[in-house]
Amino acid sequence: MDISGLLFVLHMFLSGLFAASDASCPEAVNLELGVDGIIYCFYEDYQLIHWSVTGDNDAFIVLQNNVKSGPGFISGEYDLSSNGSLIIRNVTQHYERQYSIGIVTNRDQELLSDVTVRIFIRPIPEYPVMNGLADRQNQLLKVERLWDMDCAMETIRPAISLEWVIADGFPPNNLRINNDTTTSDHGDGTFSIHLRSHFKIEDPFVRSLTISCVVIGPDVLSSKTSADVLFPAVSSDPSLDPVSSEPVPATDCRYLIQPDVDDRTLRPMMVLLAIIFVFVPLTFGLLVYQVFRTRKCSCGGVPVPAGGQDNHGYDESEINGLPPPILGGTSDVSDTNTDTSASDSNTVPNTGVGVGGRT
């Protein structure tokens, strides 16, 4: 064989190798129940593409010369994209099986690939529920050094696993965990997983740690719920702080850290609060009462000099209960008063009552 023939054979071999390596479908895919699913593939330079259920020689959809055919395409159950990706309409559990794709390239090369389809159902919520608190993916807990915690996921597919993961940097020999996992099959393709665990801190001087409940399963269901766990303080002598033999359920602090408060700090705080909420309002109330009382006294009568009579000759006993006299008035009133605001001919008859209030 001459050099040109050798180069031609090498070219055809490399062309077929790269064509086969560039054309691919995944070995397995996860499709969500109740929505359209796609098995993504990538093929170019082909004459024909067909899909079938593995083990069945009859293709349910075919793409040749940009024309689609087959019973699955006619019924609307399946569709094909130009790169060979298979589209499944309204995924149900019926589609959880293995499919085969066949390719005939423009070089008359035949390629065959199998794809396993798995159906998944997202739980609600989509993350593990720790200690029954479904609305909290991040928690703050105050516990004793021997305590219980639980983690669960409901109505999920497929059946996943739950694990406790401790934050990096925490010595693993300082924590003991006893796990109990229960998986329940609901019979409709969904499962519930419950992880119940007993924890014990060996080091009495550990004050906190971060622990997460992590989903072990398909990437589409990957999630976690984390908790910052706080432990009570201990004295300088660990023997004075024995660990109880009975586990205590974790208590949700609802994101409120309750620090240790010394009595020397607490007493001044209470005195200050008493001044603010008791003495200040009481003092303000007394001031308001004194102002109101002073105004009432000034409006109820005329101040009386020390001699017992006012400037008009009235005794103090005669003033009490009477309106104040009009300045400029007299104690004696004539039989008739002339109205100065009227004409000279108009007079006011004597009513028997003086201007100052005497009869």
mmCIF file of C-alpha atoms in Angstrom:
data_model
loop_
_atom_site.group_PDB
_atom_site.id
_atom_site.type_symbol
_atom_site.label_atom_id
_atom_site.label_comp_id
_atom_site.label_asym_id
_atom_site.label_seq_id
_atom_site.Cartn_x
_atom_site.Cartn_y
_atom_site.Cartn_z
ATOM 1 C CA MET A 1 0.000 0.000 0.000
ATOM 2 C CA ASP A 2 1.405 3.347 -0.977
ATOM 3 C CA ILE A 3 1.540 6.358 1.330
ATOM 4 C CA SER A 4 -1.609 7.967 -0.114
ATOM 5 C CA GLY A 5 -3.614 4.805 0.537
ATOM 6 C CA LEU A 6 -2.282 4.578 4.091
ATOM 7 C CA LEU A 7 -3.210 8.185 4.771
ATOM 8 C CA PHE A 8 -6.741 7.582 3.440
ATOM 9 C CA VAL A 9 -7.267 4.591 5.735
ATOM 10 C CA LEU A 10 -5.909 6.558 8.702
ATOM 11 C CA HIS A 11 -8.223 9.472 7.856
ATOM 12 C CA MET A 12 -11.290 7.226 7.707
ATOM 13 C CA PHE A 13 -10.343 5.574 11.024
ATOM 14 C CA LEU A 14 -9.875 8.882 12.828
ATOM 15 C CA SER A 15 -13.062 10.318 11.297
ATOM 16 C CA GLY A 16 -15.092 7.395 12.561
ATOM 17 C CA LEU A 17 -13.414 7.563 15.976
ATOM 18 C CA PHE A 18 -14.123 11.258 16.485
ATOM 19 C CA ALA A 19 -17.639 10.902 15.082
ATOM 20 C CA ALA A 20 -18.356 8.164 17.600
ATOM 21 C CA SER A 21 -16.823 10.124 20.471
ATOM 22 C CA ASP A 22 -18.665 13.356 19.652
ATOM 23 C CA ALA A 23 -22.029 11.589 19.316
ATOM 24 C CA SER A 24 -23.362 10.644 22.720
ATOM 25 C CA CYS A 25 -26.310 10.211 25.048
ATOM 26 C CA PRO A 26 -26.129 9.885 28.847
ATOM 27 C CA GLU A 27 -26.217 6.430 30.379
ATOM 28 C CA ALA A 28 -29.006 7.453 32.777
ATOM 29 C CA VAL A 29 -31.312 10.446 33.261
ATOM 30 C CA ASN A 30 -33.721 11.552 35.987
ATOM 31 C CA LEU A 31 -37.057 12.908 34.764
ATOM 32 C CA GLU A 32 -39.603 14.630 36.996
ATOM 33 C CA LEU A 33 -43.080 13.180 37.285
ATOM 34 C CA GLY A 34 -45.923 15.158 35.707
ATOM 35 C CA VAL A 35 -43.925 17.390 33.349
ATOM 36 C CA ASP A 36 -42.278 16.997 29.937
ATOM 37 C CA GLY A 37 -38.901 15.257 30.105
ATOM 38 C CA ILE A 38 -35.944 15.327 27.712
ATOM 39 C CA ILE A 39 -33.172 12.792 27.179
ATOM 40 C CA TYR A 40 -30.452 15.094 25.887
ATOM 41 C CA CYS A 41 -28.274 13.678 23.137
ATOM 42 C CA PHE A 42 -25.949 15.197 20.568
ATOM 43 C CA TYR A 43 -25.629 13.729 17.123
ATOM 44 C CA GLU A 44 -24.595 15.317 13.817
ATOM 45 C CA ASP A 45 -23.851 14.027 10.346
ATOM 46 C CA TYR A 46 -26.453 11.241 10.320
ATOM 47 C CA GLN A 47 -28.918 9.751 7.851
ATOM 48 C CA LEU A 48 -31.347 8.224 10.333
ATOM 49 C CA ILE A 49 -32.139 8.237 14.071
ATOM 50 C CA HIS A 50 -34.618 5.916 15.748
ATOM 51 C CA TRP A 51 -35.677 5.281 19.368
ATOM 52 C CA SER A 52 -37.132 2.105 20.817
ATOM 53 C CA VAL A 53 -37.693 0.443 24.165
ATOM 54 C CA THR A 54 -34.710 -1.791 24.900
ATOM 55 C CA GLY A 55 -35.531 -5.338 23.848
ATOM 56 C CA ASP A 56 -38.207 -4.189 21.386
ATOM 57 C CA ASN A 57 -37.123 -4.235 17.741
ATOM 58 C CA ASP A 58 -39.875 -1.853 16.642
ATOM 59 C CA ALA A 59 -38.950 1.837 16.862
ATOM 60 C CA PHE A 60 -41.667 4.109 18.252
ATOM 61 C CA ILE A 61 -40.194 7.260 16.649
ATOM 62 C CA VAL A 62 -37.904 7.789 13.642
ATOM 63 C CA LEU A 63 -36.166 10.842 12.174
ATOM 64 C CA GLN A 64 -34.920 10.464 8.591
ATOM 65 C CA ASN A 65 -34.153 13.269 6.133
ATOM 66 C CA ASN A 66 -35.710 15.733 8.616
ATOM 67 C CA VAL A 67 -38.999 13.806 8.495
ATOM 68 C CA LYS A 68 -40.443 12.347 11.715
ATOM 69 C CA SER A 69 -42.556 9.209 11.826
ATOM 70 C CA GLY A 70 -43.524 6.316 14.058
ATOM 71 C CA PRO A 71 -46.506 5.478 16.327
ATOM 72 C CA GLY A 72 -45.089 7.391 19.290
ATOM 73 C CA PHE A 73 -44.759 10.566 17.200
ATOM 74 C CA ILE A 74 -48.218 10.211 15.682
ATOM 75 C CA SER A 75 -49.856 9.758 19.100
ATOM 76 C CA GLY A 76 -48.025 12.808 20.486
ATOM 77 C CA GLU A 77 -46.432 10.738 23.243
ATOM 78 C CA TYR A 78 -42.888 11.383 21.965
ATOM 79 C CA ASP A 79 -41.016 13.909 19.892
ATOM 80 C CA LEU A 80 -37.474 14.238 18.510
ATOM 81 C CA SER A 81 -35.151 17.223 18.204
ATOM 82 C CA SER A 82 -32.729 17.636 15.320
ATOM 83 C CA ASN A 83 -29.747 16.463 17.417
ATOM 84 C CA GLY A 84 -31.457 13.202 18.374
ATOM 85 C CA SER A 85 -32.730 14.226 21.847
ATOM 86 C CA LEU A 86 -35.900 12.358 22.833
ATOM 87 C CA ILE A 87 -38.801 14.377 24.282
ATOM 88 C CA ILE A 88 -41.341 12.553 26.462
ATOM 89 C CA ARG A 89 -44.661 14.310 26.995
ATOM 90 C CA ASN A 90 -46.164 14.367 30.517
ATOM 91 C CA VAL A 91 -43.821 11.918 32.236
ATOM 92 C CA THR A 92 -45.446 9.162 34.304
ATOM 93 C CA GLN A 93 -44.013 6.170 36.144
ATOM 94 C CA HIS A 94 -44.713 4.130 32.985
ATOM 95 C CA TYR A 95 -41.629 5.675 31.371
ATOM 96 C CA GLU A 96 -39.203 4.450 34.027
ATOM 97 C CA ARG A 97 -37.356 1.926 31.871
ATOM 98 C CA GLN A 98 -34.449 1.592 29.475
ATOM 99 C CA TYR A 99 -34.459 3.052 25.958
ATOM 100 C CA SER A 100 -32.232 2.374 22.959
ATOM 101 C CA ILE A 101 -31.209 4.884 20.310
ATOM 102 C CA GLY A 102 -29.894 3.796 16.892
ATOM 103 C CA ILE A 103 -27.908 6.046 14.552
ATOM 104 C CA VAL A 104 -26.914 5.574 10.914
ATOM 105 C CA THR A 105 -24.236 8.142 10.012
ATOM 106 C CA ASN A 106 -23.604 9.589 6.579
ATOM 107 C CA ARG A 107 -20.647 7.209 6.366
ATOM 108 C CA ASP A 108 -23.075 4.295 6.813
ATOM 109 C CA GLN A 109 -21.757 3.695 10.297
ATOM 110 C CA GLU A 110 -24.272 2.278 12.773
ATOM 111 C CA LEU A 111 -24.214 3.402 16.407
ATOM 112 C CA LEU A 112 -26.312 2.045 19.232
ATOM 113 C CA SER A 113 -26.701 3.441 22.786
ATOM 114 C CA ASP A 114 -28.839 2.583 25.811
ATOM 115 C CA VAL A 115 -30.284 5.128 28.256
ATOM 116 C CA THR A 116 -31.897 4.307 31.617
ATOM 117 C CA VAL A 117 -34.736 6.627 32.665
ATOM 118 C CA ARG A 118 -35.526 7.125 36.352
ATOM 119 C CA ILE A 119 -38.548 9.067 37.568
ATOM 120 C CA PHE A 120 -38.278 11.362 40.580
ATOM 121 C CA ILE A 121 -40.819 13.248 42.681
ATOM 122 C CA ARG A 122 -39.835 16.349 44.627
ATOM 123 C CA PRO A 123 -40.940 16.374 48.270
ATOM 124 C CA ILE A 124 -42.618 19.337 49.957
ATOM 125 C CA PRO A 125 -40.598 21.033 51.309
ATOM 126 C CA GLU A 126 -37.692 20.207 49.017
ATOM 127 C CA TYR A 127 -35.203 19.944 51.891
ATOM 128 C CA PRO A 128 -34.982 17.663 54.948
ATOM 129 C CA VAL A 129 -37.264 18.597 57.854
ATOM 130 C CA MET A 130 -35.223 18.700 61.049
ATOM 131 C CA ASN A 131 -36.933 18.363 64.459
ATOM 132 C CA GLY A 132 -40.366 18.827 62.854
ATOM 133 C CA LEU A 133 -39.656 22.462 61.859
ATOM 134 C CA ALA A 134 -40.728 22.394 58.202
ATOM 135 C CA ASP A 135 -40.322 26.162 57.754
ATOM 136 C CA ARG A 136 -36.652 26.290 58.787
ATOM 137 C CA GLN A 137 -33.758 25.145 56.641
ATOM 138 C CA ASN A 138 -31.298 26.817 59.031
ATOM 139 C CA GLN A 139 -31.850 26.385 62.743
ATOM 140 C CA LEU A 140 -30.338 27.414 66.063
ATOM 141 C CA LEU A 141 -30.707 24.844 68.852
ATOM 142 C CA LYS A 142 -29.894 24.872 72.556
ATOM 143 C CA VAL A 143 -29.362 21.347 73.880
ATOM 144 C CA GLU A 144 -27.791 19.373 76.683
ATOM 145 C CA ARG A 145 -24.683 17.280 76.077
ATOM 146 C CA LEU A 146 -26.795 14.182 75.529
ATOM 147 C CA TRP A 147 -29.686 14.934 73.188
ATOM 148 C CA ASP A 148 -31.991 13.608 70.442
ATOM 149 C CA MET A 149 -32.546 14.941 66.932
ATOM 150 C CA ASP A 150 -34.545 13.718 63.954
ATOM 151 C CA CYS A 151 -34.605 14.397 60.225
ATOM 152 C CA ALA A 152 -37.219 13.364 57.660
ATOM 153 C CA MET A 153 -38.358 13.642 54.048
ATOM 154 C CA GLU A 154 -41.915 12.796 53.037
ATOM 155 C CA THR A 155 -43.450 11.554 49.735
ATOM 156 C CA ILE A 156 -40.226 11.445 47.755
ATOM 157 C CA ARG A 157 -39.148 9.285 44.814
ATOM 158 C CA PRO A 158 -36.791 7.444 44.623
ATOM 159 C CA ALA A 159 -36.054 6.320 48.160
ATOM 160 C CA ILE A 160 -33.035 8.362 49.246
ATOM 161 C CA SER A 161 -30.786 8.199 52.298
ATOM 162 C CA LEU A 162 -30.278 10.787 55.042
ATOM 163 C CA GLU A 163 -26.979 11.372 56.808
ATOM 164 C CA TRP A 164 -25.618 13.668 59.513
ATOM 165 C CA VAL A 165 -22.607 15.708 58.433
ATOM 166 C CA ILE A 166 -20.522 17.657 60.958
ATOM 167 C CA ALA A 167 -18.885 20.907 59.886
ATOM 168 C CA ASP A 168 -15.198 20.757 59.027
ATOM 169 C CA GLY A 169 -12.811 21.256 61.897
ATOM 170 C CA PHE A 170 -14.835 19.463 64.570
ATOM 171 C CA PRO A 171 -12.934 16.453 65.988
ATOM 172 C CA PRO A 172 -14.966 13.346 65.102
ATOM 173 C CA ASN A 173 -13.919 11.517 68.284
ATOM 174 C CA ASN A 174 -15.671 14.166 70.397
ATOM 175 C CA LEU A 175 -19.139 13.159 69.157
ATOM 176 C CA ARG A 176 -20.989 9.851 69.345
ATOM 177 C CA ILE A 177 -24.062 9.239 67.150
ATOM 178 C CA ASN A 178 -26.491 6.307 67.227
ATOM 179 C CA ASN A 179 -28.775 6.304 64.162
ATOM 180 C CA ASP A 180 -32.104 4.649 63.473
ATOM 181 C CA THR A 181 -33.434 4.967 59.889
ATOM 182 C CA THR A 182 -36.940 3.988 58.760
ATOM 183 C CA THR A 183 -38.128 3.898 55.121
ATOM 184 C CA SER A 184 -41.871 3.674 54.406
ATOM 185 C CA ASP A 185 -43.272 2.697 50.998
ATOM 186 C CA HIS A 186 -46.631 4.401 50.380
ATOM 187 C CA GLY A 187 -47.522 2.052 47.497
ATOM 188 C CA ASP A 188 -47.910 4.873 44.955
ATOM 189 C CA GLY A 189 -44.241 5.073 44.033
ATOM 190 C CA THR A 190 -43.358 7.509 46.825
ATOM 191 C CA PHE A 191 -41.443 6.940 50.045
ATOM 192 C CA SER A 192 -40.938 8.575 53.441
ATOM 193 C CA ILE A 193 -37.564 8.438 55.171
ATOM 194 C CA HIS A 194 -37.059 9.144 58.895
ATOM 195 C CA LEU A 195 -33.685 9.412 60.598
ATOM 196 C CA ARG A 196 -33.738 9.462 64.414
ATOM 197 C CA SER A 197 -30.464 9.826 66.267
ATOM 198 C CA HIS A 198 -28.983 10.048 69.779
ATOM 199 C CA PHE A 199 -26.004 12.386 70.180
ATOM 200 C CA LYS A 200 -23.440 12.655 72.946
ATOM 201 C CA ILE A 201 -20.596 15.157 73.283
ATOM 202 C CA GLU A 202 -17.542 13.581 74.909
ATOM 203 C CA ASP A 203 -15.596 16.809 75.481
ATOM 204 C CA PRO A 204 -17.295 18.799 78.309
ATOM 205 C CA PHE A 205 -15.694 22.043 77.156
ATOM 206 C CA VAL A 206 -17.214 22.048 73.653
ATOM 207 C CA ARG A 207 -19.685 24.947 73.498
ATOM 208 C CA SER A 208 -21.109 24.591 69.978
ATOM 209 C CA LEU A 209 -21.035 22.724 66.686
ATOM 210 C CA THR A 210 -22.704 22.893 63.264
ATOM 211 C CA ILE A 211 -24.483 19.775 62.021
ATOM 212 C CA SER A 212 -26.387 19.164 58.767
ATOM 213 C CA CYS A 213 -28.900 16.573 57.624
ATOM 214 C CA VAL A 214 -27.904 15.794 54.024
ATOM 215 C CA VAL A 215 -29.783 13.986 51.249
ATOM 216 C CA ILE A 216 -27.832 11.166 49.614
ATOM 217 C CA GLY A 217 -29.427 10.438 46.238
ATOM 218 C CA PRO A 218 -29.875 11.839 42.723
ATOM 219 C CA ASP A 219 -28.345 15.261 42.112
ATOM 220 C CA VAL A 220 -31.772 16.702 41.292
ATOM 221 C CA LEU A 221 -32.848 15.994 44.889
ATOM 222 C CA SER A 222 -29.655 17.161 46.595
ATOM 223 C CA SER A 223 -30.393 19.375 49.599
ATOM 224 C CA LYS A 224 -29.601 19.781 53.279
ATOM 225 C CA THR A 225 -30.841 21.388 56.488
ATOM 226 C CA SER A 226 -28.314 22.755 58.978
ATOM 227 C CA ALA A 227 -28.371 23.633 62.669
ATOM 228 C CA ASP A 228 -26.004 25.531 64.933
ATOM 229 C CA VAL A 229 -26.100 23.598 68.202
ATOM 230 C CA LEU A 230 -25.287 25.337 71.501
ATOM 231 C CA PHE A 231 -24.292 23.553 74.711
ATOM 232 C CA PRO A 232 -24.474 24.832 78.306
ATOM 233 C CA ALA A 233 -21.369 26.233 79.943
ATOM 234 C CA VAL A 234 -19.394 24.078 82.357
ATOM 235 C CA SER A 235 -17.368 24.915 85.439
ATOM 236 C CA SER A 236 -13.608 24.657 85.639
ATOM 237 C CA ASP A 237 -14.026 21.214 87.190
ATOM 238 C CA PRO A 238 -15.730 18.871 84.679
ATOM 239 C CA SER A 239 -16.714 16.480 87.483
ATOM 240 C CA LEU A 240 -19.128 19.118 88.769
ATOM 241 C CA ASP A 241 -21.067 18.998 85.495
ATOM 242 C CA PRO A 242 -22.065 15.360 85.006
ATOM 243 C CA VAL A 243 -23.755 14.370 81.751
ATOM 244 C CA SER A 244 -27.285 13.091 82.213
ATOM 245 C CA SER A 245 -27.889 9.481 81.247
ATOM 246 C CA GLU A 246 -31.177 10.381 79.548
ATOM 247 C CA PRO A 247 -31.180 12.169 76.164
ATOM 248 C CA VAL A 248 -32.987 15.489 75.962
ATOM 249 C CA PRO A 249 -34.857 16.603 72.795
ATOM 250 C CA ALA A 250 -33.348 19.570 71.008
ATOM 251 C CA THR A 251 -34.974 22.918 71.764
ATOM 252 C CA ASP A 252 -35.474 25.429 68.981
ATOM 253 C CA CYS A 253 -34.209 28.853 70.084
ATOM 254 C CA ARG A 254 -35.901 30.478 67.080
ATOM 255 C CA TYR A 255 -32.712 32.313 66.192
ATOM 256 C CA LEU A 256 -32.505 33.924 69.659
ATOM 257 C CA ILE A 257 -29.239 33.352 71.471
ATOM 258 C CA GLN A 258 -29.670 33.543 75.238
ATOM 259 C CA PRO A 259 -26.237 34.448 76.698
ATOM 260 C CA ASP A 260 -25.233 33.753 80.280
ATOM 261 C CA VAL A 261 -25.928 36.891 82.378
ATOM 262 C CA ASP A 262 -23.936 37.591 85.555
ATOM 263 C CA ASP A 263 -25.789 38.952 88.613
ATOM 264 C CA ARG A 264 -23.473 41.939 88.732
ATOM 265 C CA THR A 265 -24.677 42.871 85.277
ATOM 266 C CA LEU A 266 -28.312 41.958 85.865
ATOM 267 C CA ARG A 267 -28.906 44.116 88.979
ATOM 268 C CA PRO A 268 -27.900 47.489 87.451
ATOM 269 C CA MET A 269 -30.001 46.619 84.429
ATOM 270 C CA MET A 270 -33.069 45.998 86.596
ATOM 271 C CA VAL A 271 -32.529 49.263 88.529
ATOM 272 C CA LEU A 272 -32.242 51.163 85.270
ATOM 273 C CA LEU A 273 -35.413 49.551 83.936
ATOM 274 C CA ALA A 274 -37.254 50.414 87.172
ATOM 275 C CA ILE A 275 -36.207 54.081 86.841
ATOM 276 C CA ILE A 276 -37.306 54.210 83.222
ATOM 277 C CA PHE A 277 -40.636 52.433 83.544
ATOM 278 C CA VAL A 278 -41.719 53.453 87.120
ATOM 279 C CA PHE A 279 -40.154 56.647 88.458
ATOM 280 C CA VAL A 280 -40.110 58.630 85.226
ATOM 281 C CA PRO A 281 -43.858 58.140 84.466
ATOM 282 C CA LEU A 282 -44.724 58.787 88.153
ATOM 283 C CA THR A 283 -42.766 62.059 88.256
ATOM 284 C CA PHE A 284 -44.295 63.196 84.991
ATOM 285 C CA GLY A 285 -47.783 62.438 86.306
ATOM 286 C CA LEU A 286 -47.204 64.485 89.480
ATOM 287 C CA LEU A 287 -45.997 67.466 87.445
ATOM 288 C CA VAL A 288 -49.064 67.333 85.214
ATOM 289 C CA TYR A 289 -51.348 67.121 88.274
ATOM 290 C CA GLN A 290 -49.669 70.124 89.950
ATOM 291 C CA VAL A 291 -50.007 72.284 86.813
ATOM 292 C CA PHE A 292 -53.666 71.332 86.441
ATOM 293 C CA ARG A 293 -54.397 72.083 90.112
ATOM 294 C CA THR A 294 -52.690 75.487 89.937
ATOM 295 C CA ARG A 295 -54.706 76.511 86.877
ATOM 296 C CA LYS A 296 -57.947 75.411 88.551
ATOM 297 C CA CYS A 297 -57.264 77.518 91.672
ATOM 298 C CA SER A 298 -56.446 80.627 89.653
ATOM 299 C CA CYS A 299 -59.741 80.377 87.768
ATOM 300 C CA GLY A 300 -62.017 79.578 90.751
ATOM 301 C CA GLY A 301 -61.760 82.899 92.709
ATOM 302 C CA VAL A 302 -59.885 86.074 93.494
ATOM 303 C CA PRO A 303 -56.697 85.931 95.570
ATOM 304 C CA VAL A 304 -57.360 87.491 99.038
ATOM 305 C CA PRO A 305 -54.748 89.558 100.861
ATOM 306 C CA ALA A 306 -53.534 88.536 104.277
ATOM 307 C CA GLY A 307 -55.857 91.044 106.017
ATOM 308 C CA GLY A 308 -58.944 88.999 105.316
ATOM 309 C CA GLN A 309 -60.558 91.512 102.887
ATOM 310 C CA ASP A 310 -59.931 92.176 99.254
ATOM 311 C CA ASN A 311 -59.388 95.583 97.755
ATOM 312 C CA HIS A 312 -63.133 96.119 97.418
ATOM 313 C CA GLY A 313 -63.988 95.515 101.051
ATOM 314 C CA TYR A 314 -65.351 91.994 100.709
ATOM 315 C CA ASP A 315 -64.760 89.414 103.374
ATOM 316 C CA GLU A 316 -63.130 86.173 102.339
ATOM 317 C CA SER A 317 -66.247 84.244 103.337
ATOM 318 C CA GLU A 318 -68.335 86.393 100.992
ATOM 319 C CA ILE A 319 -66.043 85.725 98.050
ATOM 320 C CA ASN A 320 -66.098 81.941 98.218
ATOM 321 C CA GLY A 321 -68.363 80.526 95.601
ATOM 322 C CA LEU A 322 -69.039 83.927 93.891
ATOM 323 C CA PRO A 323 -67.752 85.015 90.488
ATOM 324 C CA PRO A 324 -64.915 87.596 90.558
ATOM 325 C CA PRO A 325 -65.971 91.266 90.697
ATOM 326 C CA ILE A 326 -65.716 93.485 87.659
ATOM 327 C CA LEU A 327 -62.827 95.878 88.057
ATOM 328 C CA GLY A 328 -63.951 99.462 88.279
ATOM 329 C CA GLY A 329 -67.349 98.578 89.717
ATOM 330 C CA THR A 330 -68.758 99.833 93.072
ATOM 331 C CA SER A 331 -70.246 98.040 96.003
ATOM 332 C CA ASP A 332 -73.368 100.276 96.052
ATOM 333 C CA VAL A 333 -75.639 100.502 93.086
ATOM 334 C CA SER A 334 -78.148 103.279 92.517
ATOM 335 C CA ASP A 335 -81.765 102.599 91.843
ATOM 336 C CA THR A 336 -81.260 103.048 88.166
ATOM 337 C CA ASN A 337 -78.242 102.312 85.921
ATOM 338 C CA THR A 338 -77.668 104.132 82.748
ATOM 339 C CA ASP A 339 -76.648 101.956 79.792
ATOM 340 C CA THR A 340 -73.748 103.855 78.275
ATOM 341 C CA SER A 341 -73.836 101.848 75.111
ATOM 342 C CA ALA A 342 -77.408 103.008 74.355
ATOM 343 C CA SER A 343 -78.862 106.468 73.761
ATOM 344 C CA ASP A 344 -79.284 108.966 76.625
ATOM 345 C CA SER A 345 -83.002 108.358 76.822
ATOM 346 C CA ASN A 346 -82.653 104.598 77.433
ATOM 347 C CA THR A 347 -82.321 103.486 81.061
ATOM 348 C CA VAL A 348 -81.938 100.141 82.690
ATOM 349 C CA PRO A 349 -84.338 99.411 85.614
ATOM 350 C CA ASN A 350 -82.939 98.334 88.937
ATOM 351 C CA THR A 351 -83.100 94.547 89.276
ATOM 352 C CA GLY A 352 -81.947 94.450 92.876
ATOM 353 C CA VAL A 353 -78.587 92.767 92.053
ATOM 354 C CA GLY A 354 -75.340 94.703 92.209
ATOM 355 C CA VAL A 355 -72.559 94.420 89.655
ATOM 356 C CA GLY A 356 -70.271 92.895 92.234
ATOM 357 C CA GLY A 357 -72.801 90.201 93.058
ATOM 358 C CA ARG A 358 -74.353 91.750 96.288
ATOM 359 C CA THR A 359 -78.105 92.166 96.803
#
